[in-house]
Amino acid sequence: MKQKISPDKQWFVDSRIGMFIHFGLYSSIGRGEWVRSRENLTIEEYQPYFDSFNPSAFDADQWAKAAADAGMKYIILTAKHHDGFCLYDSQYTDYKITNTPFKRDLVAQYIEAARKYDLKVGLYFSLIDWYHKDFPKFDDWHHPMRGNEAYRDETIDWDNYLKFMHAQVEELVTNYGHLDIMWFDFSYGEMSSDKWEAEELMTMVRQHQPHIVIDNRLETSGEGFGSIIDNEPNSYSGDYISPEHIIPPYPIKDVNGDFVPWEVCTSINNSWGYDPTDRSYKSAKFIIRKLVECISKNGNILLNIPPDGTGRFNQQSLDILSEVGDWMELNHASIYENRPAIDLEKPEWGYYTQKDDKTIYAHIFDGPLGVLPLPGIASSQIASVTRLMDNSVVKVSDSWTALAFTDTTFVELNNSHATEALMDDIDMVLEIKLK
Ligand code: GLC
């Protein structure tokens, strides 16, 4: 299976799961990171949240440890979101965390903690800036002041904005040492590619951090994959595709049939930025099963955890993460470095993933009545089958009940015919070693 990513970035594909963190002034308001735009708040109306910003419970260690304990391999924080507020000490704006009562550079602390827990570290950077005077307002699709008569005839200096935006990115890629991921967000309408001077931006970033993995949103967000699927992608096409709240129905390939890496970003509930009224949390079971589905289609999951205004992950998020971690502890061999089992059809009971030529994992979501079929795998190929969680042996079946189905291999998942419950109700994993 040919993967369209350079070998020094293969770690990204192998990681399969990362944590996203949306944190900013909006976290203390509790109505999501788009609150300024959605409620058309002026800079002045938003200012109190800047003046009082002091996430007293913030502890970078808590974030990084929760990610690492849940089995996540990388972590991405909103260094700057659309409201323009910087969680780092940018020299190009006063609209930054070091000018709030919090005073410290949160990005610096976050990066240090991520490294301590051996996580690859990424930064999200908004191409959009609703605070900057030279960002379009009246005609913009999303600006809080869109359609506001006061801005109809305003002139802006777009080149000045670009200079500023590029300089802010350059600070991030030069002031914090080695970075693993840069997550640009986002493009819409004519606000994409050349409009961002994406080629120059990309060249600059790659000059400072040649190994860095970058998403595809300088060019496109959601409405297409961008030129990454072309034979000769643009220099700013990025390293992977970034679907949002959707798992692609099939692996994404480029025009030559090579597999293109992707990462679905989604949140533990329905919000990127903290919203205490959003109680629609995803269960650990749901998250793990969707992760497996992603791997079976060559994708990653980037799971957002919104800290509250004090900087804390709430208990509900922590409980879910810890349950994910318990499962990962026993079953991570079937996640990291796994890819689609491209020679095998999707089984009815769940998914296959594959680690190498000799190792296949059966992820069983739905227990069998009687023996379990392993479609596509001949019994003569099998060296061993074990339960990954405890390494116990699973017998290749010679049961009389299956004798009629000579073209299918069966295993005895349960020692009795009638057990409905799976030993692991989240995802019962079998490790199948081939000869
Ligand atoms: C969107 C939203 C944004 C969020 C991002 C995460 O593009 O604008 O608020 O940060 O998606 O993927």
Tab-separated table of N, CA, C and O in Angstrom, residues 149-258:
chain	number	residue	atom	x	y	z
A	149	GLU	N	-22.988	48.622	8.698
A	149	GLU	CA	-22.839	49.833	7.870
A	149	GLU	C	-21.578	50.628	8.218
A	149	GLU	O	-20.963	51.245	7.341
A	150	ALA	N	-21.219	50.631	9.447
A	150	ALA	CA	-20.049	51.408	9.881
A	150	ALA	C	-18.784	50.980	9.134
A	150	ALA	O	-17.812	51.742	9.071
A	151	TYR	N	-18.803	49.779	8.595
A	151	TYR	CA	-17.587	49.266	7.935
A	151	TYR	C	-17.725	49.173	6.410
A	151	TYR	O	-16.833	48.710	5.733
A	152	ARG	N	-18.872	49.662	5.884
A	152	ARG	CA	-19.118	49.491	4.441
A	152	ARG	C	-18.017	50.119	3.600
A	152	ARG	O	-17.507	49.486	2.673
A	153	ASP	N	-17.655	51.317	3.915
A	153	ASP	CA	-16.685	52.015	3.069
A	153	ASP	C	-15.274	52.024	3.639
A	153	ASP	O	-14.409	52.770	3.182
A	154	GLU	N	-15.041	51.206	4.577
A	154	GLU	CA	-13.729	51.161	5.214
A	154	GLU	C	-12.662	50.667	4.221
A	154	GLU	O	-12.906	49.761	3.425
A	155	THR	N	-11.507	51.293	4.240
A	155	THR	CA	-10.419	50.739	3.415
A	155	THR	C	-9.442	50.006	4.338
A	155	THR	O	-9.160	50.449	5.448
A	156	ILE	N	-8.985	48.885	3.823
A	156	ILE	CA	-8.019	48.117	4.617
A	156	ILE	C	-6.749	47.932	3.809
A	156	ILE	O	-6.755	48.044	2.581
A	157	ASP	N	-5.675	47.642	4.499
A	157	ASP	CA	-4.392	47.405	3.853
A	157	ASP	C	-4.089	45.906	3.960
A	157	ASP	O	-3.494	45.445	4.937
A	158	TRP	N	-4.545	45.169	2.938
A	158	TRP	CA	-4.430	43.708	2.989
A	158	TRP	C	-2.969	43.258	3.062
A	158	TRP	O	-2.632	42.299	3.764
A	159	ASP	N	-2.103	43.958	2.345
A	159	ASP	CA	-0.681	43.578	2.376
A	159	ASP	C	-0.118	43.696	3.779
A	159	ASP	O	0.710	42.891	4.202
A	160	ASN	N	-0.587	44.694	4.454
A	160	ASN	CA	-0.149	44.857	5.839
A	160	ASN	C	-0.612	43.680	6.696
A	160	ASN	O	0.126	43.170	7.533
A	161	TYR	N	-1.867	43.268	6.455
A	161	TYR	CA	-2.360	42.102	7.198
A	161	TYR	C	-1.502	40.869	6.913
A	161	TYR	O	-1.103	40.136	7.835
A	162	LEU	N	-1.205	40.654	5.632
A	162	LEU	CA	-0.414	39.468	5.265
A	162	LEU	C	0.964	39.492	5.918
A	162	LEU	O	1.452	38.473	6.411
A	163	LYS	N	1.558	40.682	5.909
A	163	LYS	CA	2.874	40.818	6.538
A	163	LYS	C	2.804	40.423	8.014
A	163	LYS	O	3.647	39.686	8.539
A	164	PHE	N	1.786	40.930	8.652
A	164	PHE	CA	1.554	40.659	10.076
A	164	PHE	C	1.318	39.166	10.324
A	164	PHE	O	1.936	38.539	11.195
A	165	MET	N	0.442	38.597	9.527
A	165	MET	CA	0.066	37.190	9.731
A	165	MET	C	1.274	36.282	9.503
A	165	MET	O	1.560	35.387	10.316
A	166	HIS	N	2.021	36.553	8.428
A	166	HIS	CA	3.219	35.733	8.163
A	166	HIS	C	4.243	35.883	9.294
A	166	HIS	O	4.876	34.907	9.712
A	167	ALA	N	4.371	37.101	9.781
A	167	ALA	CA	5.355	37.340	10.850
A	167	ALA	C	4.951	36.593	12.125
A	167	ALA	O	5.796	36.044	12.838
A	168	GLN	N	3.651	36.547	12.385
A	168	GLN	CA	3.194	35.824	13.585
A	168	GLN	C	3.436	34.319	13.472
A	168	GLN	O	3.751	33.657	14.462
A	169	VAL	N	3.279	33.811	12.260
A	169	VAL	CA	3.577	32.391	12.058
A	169	VAL	C	5.077	32.155	12.230
A	169	VAL	O	5.510	31.196	12.879
A	170	GLU	N	5.849	33.071	11.685
A	170	GLU	CA	7.305	32.900	11.781
A	170	GLU	C	7.770	32.874	13.244
A	170	GLU	O	8.659	32.102	13.608
A	171	GLU	N	7.122	33.672	14.064
A	171	GLU	CA	7.462	33.637	15.501
A	171	GLU	C	7.227	32.248	16.076
A	171	GLU	O	8.047	31.724	16.823
A	172	LEU	N	6.094	31.671	15.701
A	172	LEU	CA	5.766	30.358	16.263
A	172	LEU	C	6.768	29.292	15.831
A	172	LEU	O	7.139	28.423	16.624
A	173	VAL	N	7.197	29.382	14.578
A	173	VAL	CA	8.098	28.321	14.095
A	173	VAL	C	9.570	28.618	14.385
A	173	VAL	O	10.431	27.813	14.035
A	174	THR	N	9.846	29.744	15.004
A	174	THR	CA	11.250	30.015	15.357
A	174	THR	C	11.489	30.147	16.866
A	174	THR	O	12.596	29.931	17.336
A	175	ASN	N	10.449	30.487	17.642
A	175	ASN	CA	10.685	30.777	19.068
A	175	ASN	C	10.508	29.604	20.019
A	175	ASN	O	10.773	29.727	21.203
A	176	TYR	N	10.026	28.475	19.513
A	176	TYR	CA	9.669	27.394	20.431
A	176	TYR	C	10.378	26.080	20.125
A	176	TYR	O	9.909	25.013	20.527
A	177	GLY	N	11.470	26.137	19.410
A	177	GLY	CA	12.207	24.911	19.117
A	177	GLY	C	11.478	24.047	18.098
A	177	GLY	O	10.672	24.538	17.304
A	178	HIS	N	11.719	22.774	18.185
A	178	HIS	CA	11.194	21.814	17.229
A	178	HIS	C	9.668	21.675	17.355
A	178	HIS	O	9.158	21.390	18.424
A	179	LEU	N	8.960	21.898	16.267
A	179	LEU	CA	7.510	21.671	16.249
A	179	LEU	C	7.218	20.536	15.281
A	179	LEU	O	7.905	20.378	14.270
A	180	ASP	N	6.180	19.770	15.573
A	180	ASP	CA	5.882	18.617	14.730
A	180	ASP	C	4.742	18.855	13.752
A	180	ASP	O	4.720	18.270	12.678
A	181	ILE	N	3.784	19.695	14.163
A	181	ILE	CA	2.606	19.908	13.306
A	181	ILE	C	2.214	21.381	13.307
A	181	ILE	O	2.263	22.055	14.339
A	182	MET	N	1.841	21.861	12.153
A	182	MET	CA	1.259	23.196	12.038
A	182	MET	C	-0.127	23.003	11.419
A	182	MET	O	-0.251	22.404	10.351
A	183	TRP	N	-1.135	23.499	12.111
A	183	TRP	CA	-2.521	23.277	11.690
A	183	TRP	C	-3.141	24.629	11.330
A	183	TRP	O	-3.619	25.361	12.202
A	184	PHE	N	-3.081	24.970	10.040
A	184	PHE	CA	-3.655	26.247	9.599
A	184	PHE	C	-5.163	26.119	9.419
A	184	PHE	O	-5.661	25.099	8.974
A	185	ASP	N	-5.897	27.182	9.759
A	185	ASP	CA	-7.351	27.154	9.644
A	185	ASP	C	-7.849	28.559	9.308
A	185	ASP	O	-7.484	29.489	10.015
A	186	PHE	N	-8.706	28.812	8.381
A	186	PHE	CA	-9.121	27.948	7.319
A	186	PHE	C	-9.376	28.797	6.070
A	186	PHE	O	-9.313	30.033	6.122
A	187	SER	N	-9.663	28.163	4.972
A	187	SER	CA	-9.914	28.868	3.715
A	187	SER	C	-11.385	28.818	3.356
A	187	SER	O	-12.062	27.837	3.648
A	188	TYR	N	-11.874	29.877	2.738
A	188	TYR	CA	-13.279	29.925	2.301
A	188	TYR	C	-13.378	30.907	1.150
A	188	TYR	O	-12.728	31.948	1.144
A	189	GLY	N	-14.247	30.566	0.176
A	189	GLY	CA	-14.416	31.456	-0.977
A	189	GLY	C	-13.081	31.855	-1.561
A	189	GLY	O	-12.204	31.022	-1.763
A	190	GLU	N	-12.935	33.167	-1.779
A	190	GLU	CA	-11.654	33.595	-2.366
A	190	GLU	C	-10.551	33.744	-1.314
A	190	GLU	O	-9.402	34.026	-1.637
A	191	MET	N	-10.920	33.557	-0.056
A	191	MET	CA	-9.920	33.613	1.020
A	191	MET	C	-9.194	32.269	1.088
A	191	MET	O	-9.433	31.445	1.981
A	192	SER	N	-8.307	32.055	0.150
A	192	SER	CA	-7.570	30.795	0.141
A	192	SER	C	-6.322	30.962	-0.717
A	192	SER	O	-6.196	31.932	-1.478
A	193	SER	N	-5.394	30.041	-0.554
A	193	SER	CA	-4.200	29.938	-1.401
A	193	SER	C	-3.463	31.253	-1.596
A	193	SER	O	-2.901	31.797	-0.663
A	194	ASP	N	-3.521	31.801	-2.831
A	194	ASP	CA	-2.764	33.023	-3.145
A	194	ASP	C	-3.162	34.190	-2.251
A	194	ASP	O	-2.345	35.044	-1.936
A	195	LYS	N	-4.436	34.208	-1.881
A	195	LYS	CA	-4.903	35.301	-1.031
A	195	LYS	C	-4.102	35.333	0.279
A	195	LYS	O	-3.810	36.391	0.823
A	196	TRP	N	-3.715	34.156	0.761
A	196	TRP	CA	-2.892	34.072	1.986
A	196	TRP	C	-1.394	34.182	1.663
A	196	TRP	O	-0.583	34.077	2.565
A	197	GLU	N	-1.073	34.293	0.378
A	197	GLU	CA	0.329	34.129	-0.062
A	197	GLU	C	0.866	32.839	0.524
A	197	GLU	O	1.921	32.773	1.166
A	198	ALA	N	0.104	31.802	0.233
A	198	ALA	CA	0.360	30.506	0.864
A	198	ALA	C	1.718	29.923	0.472
A	198	ALA	O	2.377	29.274	1.282
A	199	GLU	N	2.116	30.172	-0.753
A	199	GLU	CA	3.396	29.595	-1.196
A	199	GLU	C	4.554	30.157	-0.360
A	199	GLU	O	5.394	29.411	0.145
A	200	GLU	N	4.560	31.476	-0.205
A	200	GLU	CA	5.613	32.125	0.592
A	200	GLU	C	5.549	31.658	2.050
A	200	GLU	O	6.573	31.383	2.670
A	201	LEU	N	4.329	31.572	2.551
A	201	LEU	CA	4.141	31.171	3.952
A	201	LEU	C	4.698	29.758	4.180
A	201	LEU	O	5.445	29.495	5.121
A	202	MET	N	4.323	28.884	3.265
A	202	MET	CA	4.757	27.485	3.373
A	202	MET	C	6.271	27.371	3.266
A	202	MET	O	6.900	26.649	4.038
A	203	THR	N	6.834	28.090	2.316
A	203	THR	CA	8.292	28.032	2.121
A	203	THR	C	8.994	28.490	3.401
A	203	THR	O	9.954	27.864	3.843
A	204	MET	N	8.494	29.568	3.967
A	204	MET	CA	9.103	30.099	5.189
A	204	MET	C	9.012	29.068	6.327
A	204	MET	O	10.006	28.778	6.994
A	205	VAL	N	7.827	28.487	6.507
A	205	VAL	CA	7.640	27.516	7.591
A	205	VAL	C	8.576	26.326	7.391
A	205	VAL	O	9.263	25.880	8.311
A	206	ARG	N	8.622	25.831	6.170
A	206	ARG	CA	9.432	24.630	5.896
A	206	ARG	C	10.928	24.914	5.965
A	206	ARG	O	11.729	24.015	6.213
A	207	GLN	N	11.281	26.178	5.748
A	207	GLN	CA	12.690	26.545	5.876
A	207	GLN	C	13.139	26.402	7.331
A	207	GLN	O	14.202	25.877	7.625
A	208	HIS	N	12.277	26.849	8.234
A	208	HIS	CA	12.624	26.797	9.655
A	208	HIS	C	12.431	25.408	10.246
A	208	HIS	O	13.145	25.004	11.152
A	209	GLN	N	11.421	24.705	9.743
A	209	GLN	CA	11.082	23.389	10.312
A	209	GLN	C	10.804	22.431	9.150
A	209	GLN	O	9.643	22.130	8.857
A	210	PRO	N	11.873	21.955	8.529
A	210	PRO	CA	11.716	21.165	7.288
A	210	PRO	C	10.876	19.896	7.459
A	210	PRO	O	10.225	19.450	6.529
A	211	HIS	N	10.876	19.342	8.640
A	211	HIS	CA	10.209	18.058	8.896
A	211	HIS	C	8.730	18.242	9.240
A	211	HIS	O	8.017	17.268	9.419
A	212	ILE	N	8.274	19.479	9.408
A	212	ILE	CA	6.964	19.719	10.035
A	212	ILE	C	5.806	19.201	9.168
A	212	ILE	O	5.843	19.286	7.940
A	213	VAL	N	4.800	18.643	9.825
A	213	VAL	CA	3.614	18.125	9.135
A	213	VAL	C	2.561	19.233	9.133
A	213	VAL	O	2.320	19.867	10.161
A	214	ILE	N	1.952	19.461	7.964
A	214	ILE	CA	1.016	20.587	7.832
A	214	ILE	C	-0.296	20.101	7.211
A	214	ILE	O	-0.297	19.269	6.302
A	215	ASP	N	-1.411	20.635	7.702
A	215	ASP	CA	-2.716	20.261	7.152
A	215	ASP	C	-2.933	20.945	5.791
A	215	ASP	O	-2.052	21.640	5.291
A	216	ASN	N	-4.104	20.743	5.227
A	216	ASN	CA	-4.328	21.243	3.849
A	216	ASN	C	-5.207	22.497	3.774
A	216	ASN	O	-5.711	22.842	2.716
A	217	ARG	N	-5.404	23.176	4.916
A	217	ARG	CA	-6.409	24.240	4.910
A	217	ARG	C	-5.945	25.606	4.421
A	217	ARG	O	-6.732	26.542	4.384
A	218	LEU	N	-4.680	25.695	4.044
A	218	LEU	CA	-4.270	26.913	3.351
A	218	LEU	C	-4.932	26.951	1.980
A	218	LEU	O	-5.120	28.014	1.383
A	219	GLU	N	-5.279	25.779	1.505
A	219	GLU	CA	-5.806	25.664	0.153
A	219	GLU	C	-7.303	25.381	0.131
A	219	GLU	O	-8.033	25.906	-0.704
A	220	THR	N	-7.744	24.565	1.055
A	220	THR	CA	-9.148	24.152	1.006
A	220	THR	C	-9.599	23.651	2.370
A	220	THR	O	-8.798	23.134	3.134
A	221	SER	N	-10.854	23.840	2.673
A	221	SER	CA	-11.398	23.288	3.918
A	221	SER	C	-12.730	22.644	3.616
A	221	SER	O	-13.712	23.323	3.441
A	222	GLY	N	-12.745	21.353	3.562
A	222	GLY	CA	-14.007	20.627	3.439
A	222	GLY	C	-14.602	20.560	2.043
A	222	GLY	O	-15.098	19.523	1.637
A	223	GLU	N	-14.500	21.648	1.252
A	223	GLU	CA	-15.207	21.642	-0.033
A	223	GLU	C	-14.468	20.825	-1.093
A	223	GLU	O	-14.965	20.624	-2.194
A	224	GLY	N	-13.299	20.350	-0.767
A	224	GLY	CA	-12.558	19.481	-1.684
A	224	GLY	C	-11.323	19.018	-0.960
A	224	GLY	O	-11.082	19.407	0.183
A	225	PHE	N	-10.511	18.170	-1.612
A	225	PHE	CA	-9.300	17.678	-0.951
A	225	PHE	C	-8.116	18.605	-1.208
A	225	PHE	O	-7.109	18.547	-0.518
A	226	GLY	N	-8.259	19.441	-2.261
A	226	GLY	CA	-7.140	20.287	-2.642
A	226	GLY	C	-6.215	19.547	-3.594
A	226	GLY	O	-6.457	18.386	-3.958
A	227	SER	N	-5.126	20.214	-3.971
A	227	SER	CA	-4.243	19.645	-5.003
A	227	SER	C	-3.373	18.512	-4.465
A	227	SER	O	-2.597	17.932	-5.203
A	228	ILE	N	-3.508	18.181	-3.193
A	228	ILE	CA	-2.744	17.061	-2.636
A	228	ILE	C	-3.073	15.756	-3.362
A	228	ILE	O	-2.262	14.843	-3.401
A	229	ILE	N	-4.258	15.689	-3.972
A	229	ILE	CA	-4.592	14.459	-4.708
A	229	ILE	C	-4.140	14.518	-6.169
A	229	ILE	O	-4.324	13.566	-6.913
A	230	ASP	N	-3.555	15.653	-6.573
A	230	ASP	CA	-3.070	15.766	-7.959
A	230	ASP	C	-1.705	15.099	-8.108
A	230	ASP	O	-1.036	14.789	-7.142
A	231	ASN	N	-1.324	14.973	-9.358
A	231	ASN	CA	-0.007	14.407	-9.655
A	231	ASN	C	1.095	15.337	-9.162
A	231	ASN	O	2.084	14.903	-8.584
A	232	GLU	N	0.895	16.628	-9.410
A	232	GLU	CA	1.873	17.609	-8.927
A	232	GLU	C	1.172	18.635	-8.042
A	232	GLU	O	0.754	19.699	-8.506
A	233	PRO	N	1.085	18.319	-6.755
A	233	PRO	CA	0.368	19.211	-5.829
A	233	PRO	C	1.047	20.574	-5.727
A	233	PRO	O	2.246	20.690	-5.947
A	234	ASN	N	0.278	21.589	-5.357
A	234	ASN	CA	0.868	22.892	-5.042
A	234	ASN	C	1.789	22.757	-3.834
A	234	ASN	O	1.595	21.868	-2.999
A	235	SER	N	2.717	23.678	-3.727
A	235	SER	CA	3.664	23.617	-2.602
A	235	SER	C	2.944	23.764	-1.266
A	235	SER	O	3.437	23.340	-0.232
A	236	TYR	N	1.754	24.356	-1.296
A	236	TYR	CA	1.024	24.580	-0.043
A	236	TYR	C	-0.177	23.646	0.121
A	236	TYR	O	-1.113	23.925	0.867
A	237	SER	N	-0.132	22.521	-0.605
A	237	SER	CA	-1.263	21.587	-0.524
A	237	SER	C	-1.305	20.880	0.826
A	237	SER	O	-2.316	20.302	1.196
A	238	GLY	N	-0.199	20.935	1.577
A	238	GLY	CA	-0.159	20.280	2.885
A	238	GLY	C	0.190	18.811	2.771
A	238	GLY	O	0.389	18.266	1.678
A	239	ASP	N	0.270	18.176	3.937
A	239	ASP	CA	0.682	16.773	3.985
A	239	ASP	C	-0.487	15.822	4.164
A	239	ASP	O	-0.343	14.621	4.024
A	240	TYR	N	-1.636	16.376	4.530
A	240	TYR	CA	-2.782	15.485	4.733
A	240	TYR	C	-4.086	16.263	4.612
A	240	TYR	O	-4.120	17.491	4.704
A	241	ILE	N	-5.167	15.503	4.442
A	241	ILE	CA	-6.505	16.079	4.274
A	241	ILE	C	-7.176	16.141	5.653
A	241	ILE	O	-6.960	15.268	6.483
A	242	SER	N	-7.991	17.187	5.858
A	242	SER	CA	-8.505	17.447	7.214
A	242	SER	C	-10.028	17.511	7.290
A	242	SER	O	-10.602	18.551	7.613
A	243	PRO	N	-10.716	16.398	7.004
A	243	PRO	CA	-12.176	16.425	7.116
A	243	PRO	C	-12.612	16.770	8.542
A	243	PRO	O	-11.900	16.445	9.495
A	244	GLU	N	-13.745	17.454	8.640
A	244	GLU	CA	-14.218	17.895	9.961
A	244	GLU	C	-15.565	17.241	10.263
A	244	GLU	O	-16.495	17.352	9.473
A	245	HIS	N	-15.676	16.572	11.387
A	245	HIS	CA	-16.901	15.879	11.800
A	245	HIS	C	-17.443	14.925	10.732
A	245	HIS	O	-18.662	14.800	10.579
A	246	ILE	N	-16.557	14.314	9.966
A	246	ILE	CA	-17.030	13.282	9.028
A	246	ILE	C	-15.920	12.273	8.777
A	246	ILE	O	-14.756	12.654	8.567
A	247	ILE	N	-16.272	11.012	8.841
A	247	ILE	CA	-15.316	9.965	8.466
A	247	ILE	C	-15.562	9.650	6.995
A	247	ILE	O	-16.685	9.299	6.620
A	248	PRO	N	-14.550	9.822	6.165
A	248	PRO	CA	-14.746	9.548	4.743
A	248	PRO	C	-15.306	8.134	4.535
A	248	PRO	O	-14.949	7.218	5.281
A	249	PRO	N	-16.170	7.987	3.546
A	249	PRO	CA	-16.792	6.671	3.339
A	249	PRO	C	-15.817	5.617	2.815
A	249	PRO	O	-16.146	4.432	2.788
A	250	TYR	N	-14.639	6.054	2.388
A	250	TYR	CA	-13.630	5.109	1.853
A	250	TYR	C	-12.264	5.773	1.969
A	250	TYR	O	-12.183	6.997	2.174
A	251	PRO	N	-11.189	4.973	1.830
A	251	PRO	CA	-9.854	5.578	1.869
A	251	PRO	C	-9.721	6.615	0.758
A	251	PRO	O	-10.292	6.441	-0.328
A	252	ILE	N	-9.000	7.698	1.028
A	252	ILE	CA	-8.833	8.732	0.005
A	252	ILE	C	-7.551	8.451	-0.770
A	252	ILE	O	-6.500	8.214	-0.172
A	253	LYS	N	-7.660	8.445	-2.094
A	253	LYS	CA	-6.486	8.182	-2.927
A	253	LYS	C	-6.234	9.351	-3.853
A	253	LYS	O	-7.155	10.102	-4.190
A	254	ASP	N	-5.001	9.491	-4.292
A	254	ASP	CA	-4.698	10.541	-5.272
A	254	ASP	C	-4.932	10.007	-6.684
A	254	ASP	O	-5.368	8.853	-6.849
A	255	VAL	N	-4.652	10.836	-7.685
A	255	VAL	CA	-4.959	10.440	-9.058
A	255	VAL	C	-4.182	9.208	-9.501
A	255	VAL	O	-4.584	8.506	-10.435
A	256	ASN	N	-3.082	8.921	-8.815
A	256	ASN	CA	-2.293	7.730	-9.167
A	256	ASN	C	-2.675	6.501	-8.367
A	256	ASN	O	-2.055	5.450	-8.484
A	257	GLY	N	-3.669	6.655	-7.497
A	257	GLY	CA	-4.109	5.517	-6.690
A	257	GLY	C	-3.327	5.363	-5.398
A	257	GLY	O	-3.505	4.386	-4.668
A	258	ASP	N	-2.440	6.315	-5.079
A	258	ASP	CA	-1.725	6.242	-3.801
A	258	ASP	C	-2.631	6.737	-2.670
A	258	ASP	O	-3.441	7.642	-2.862
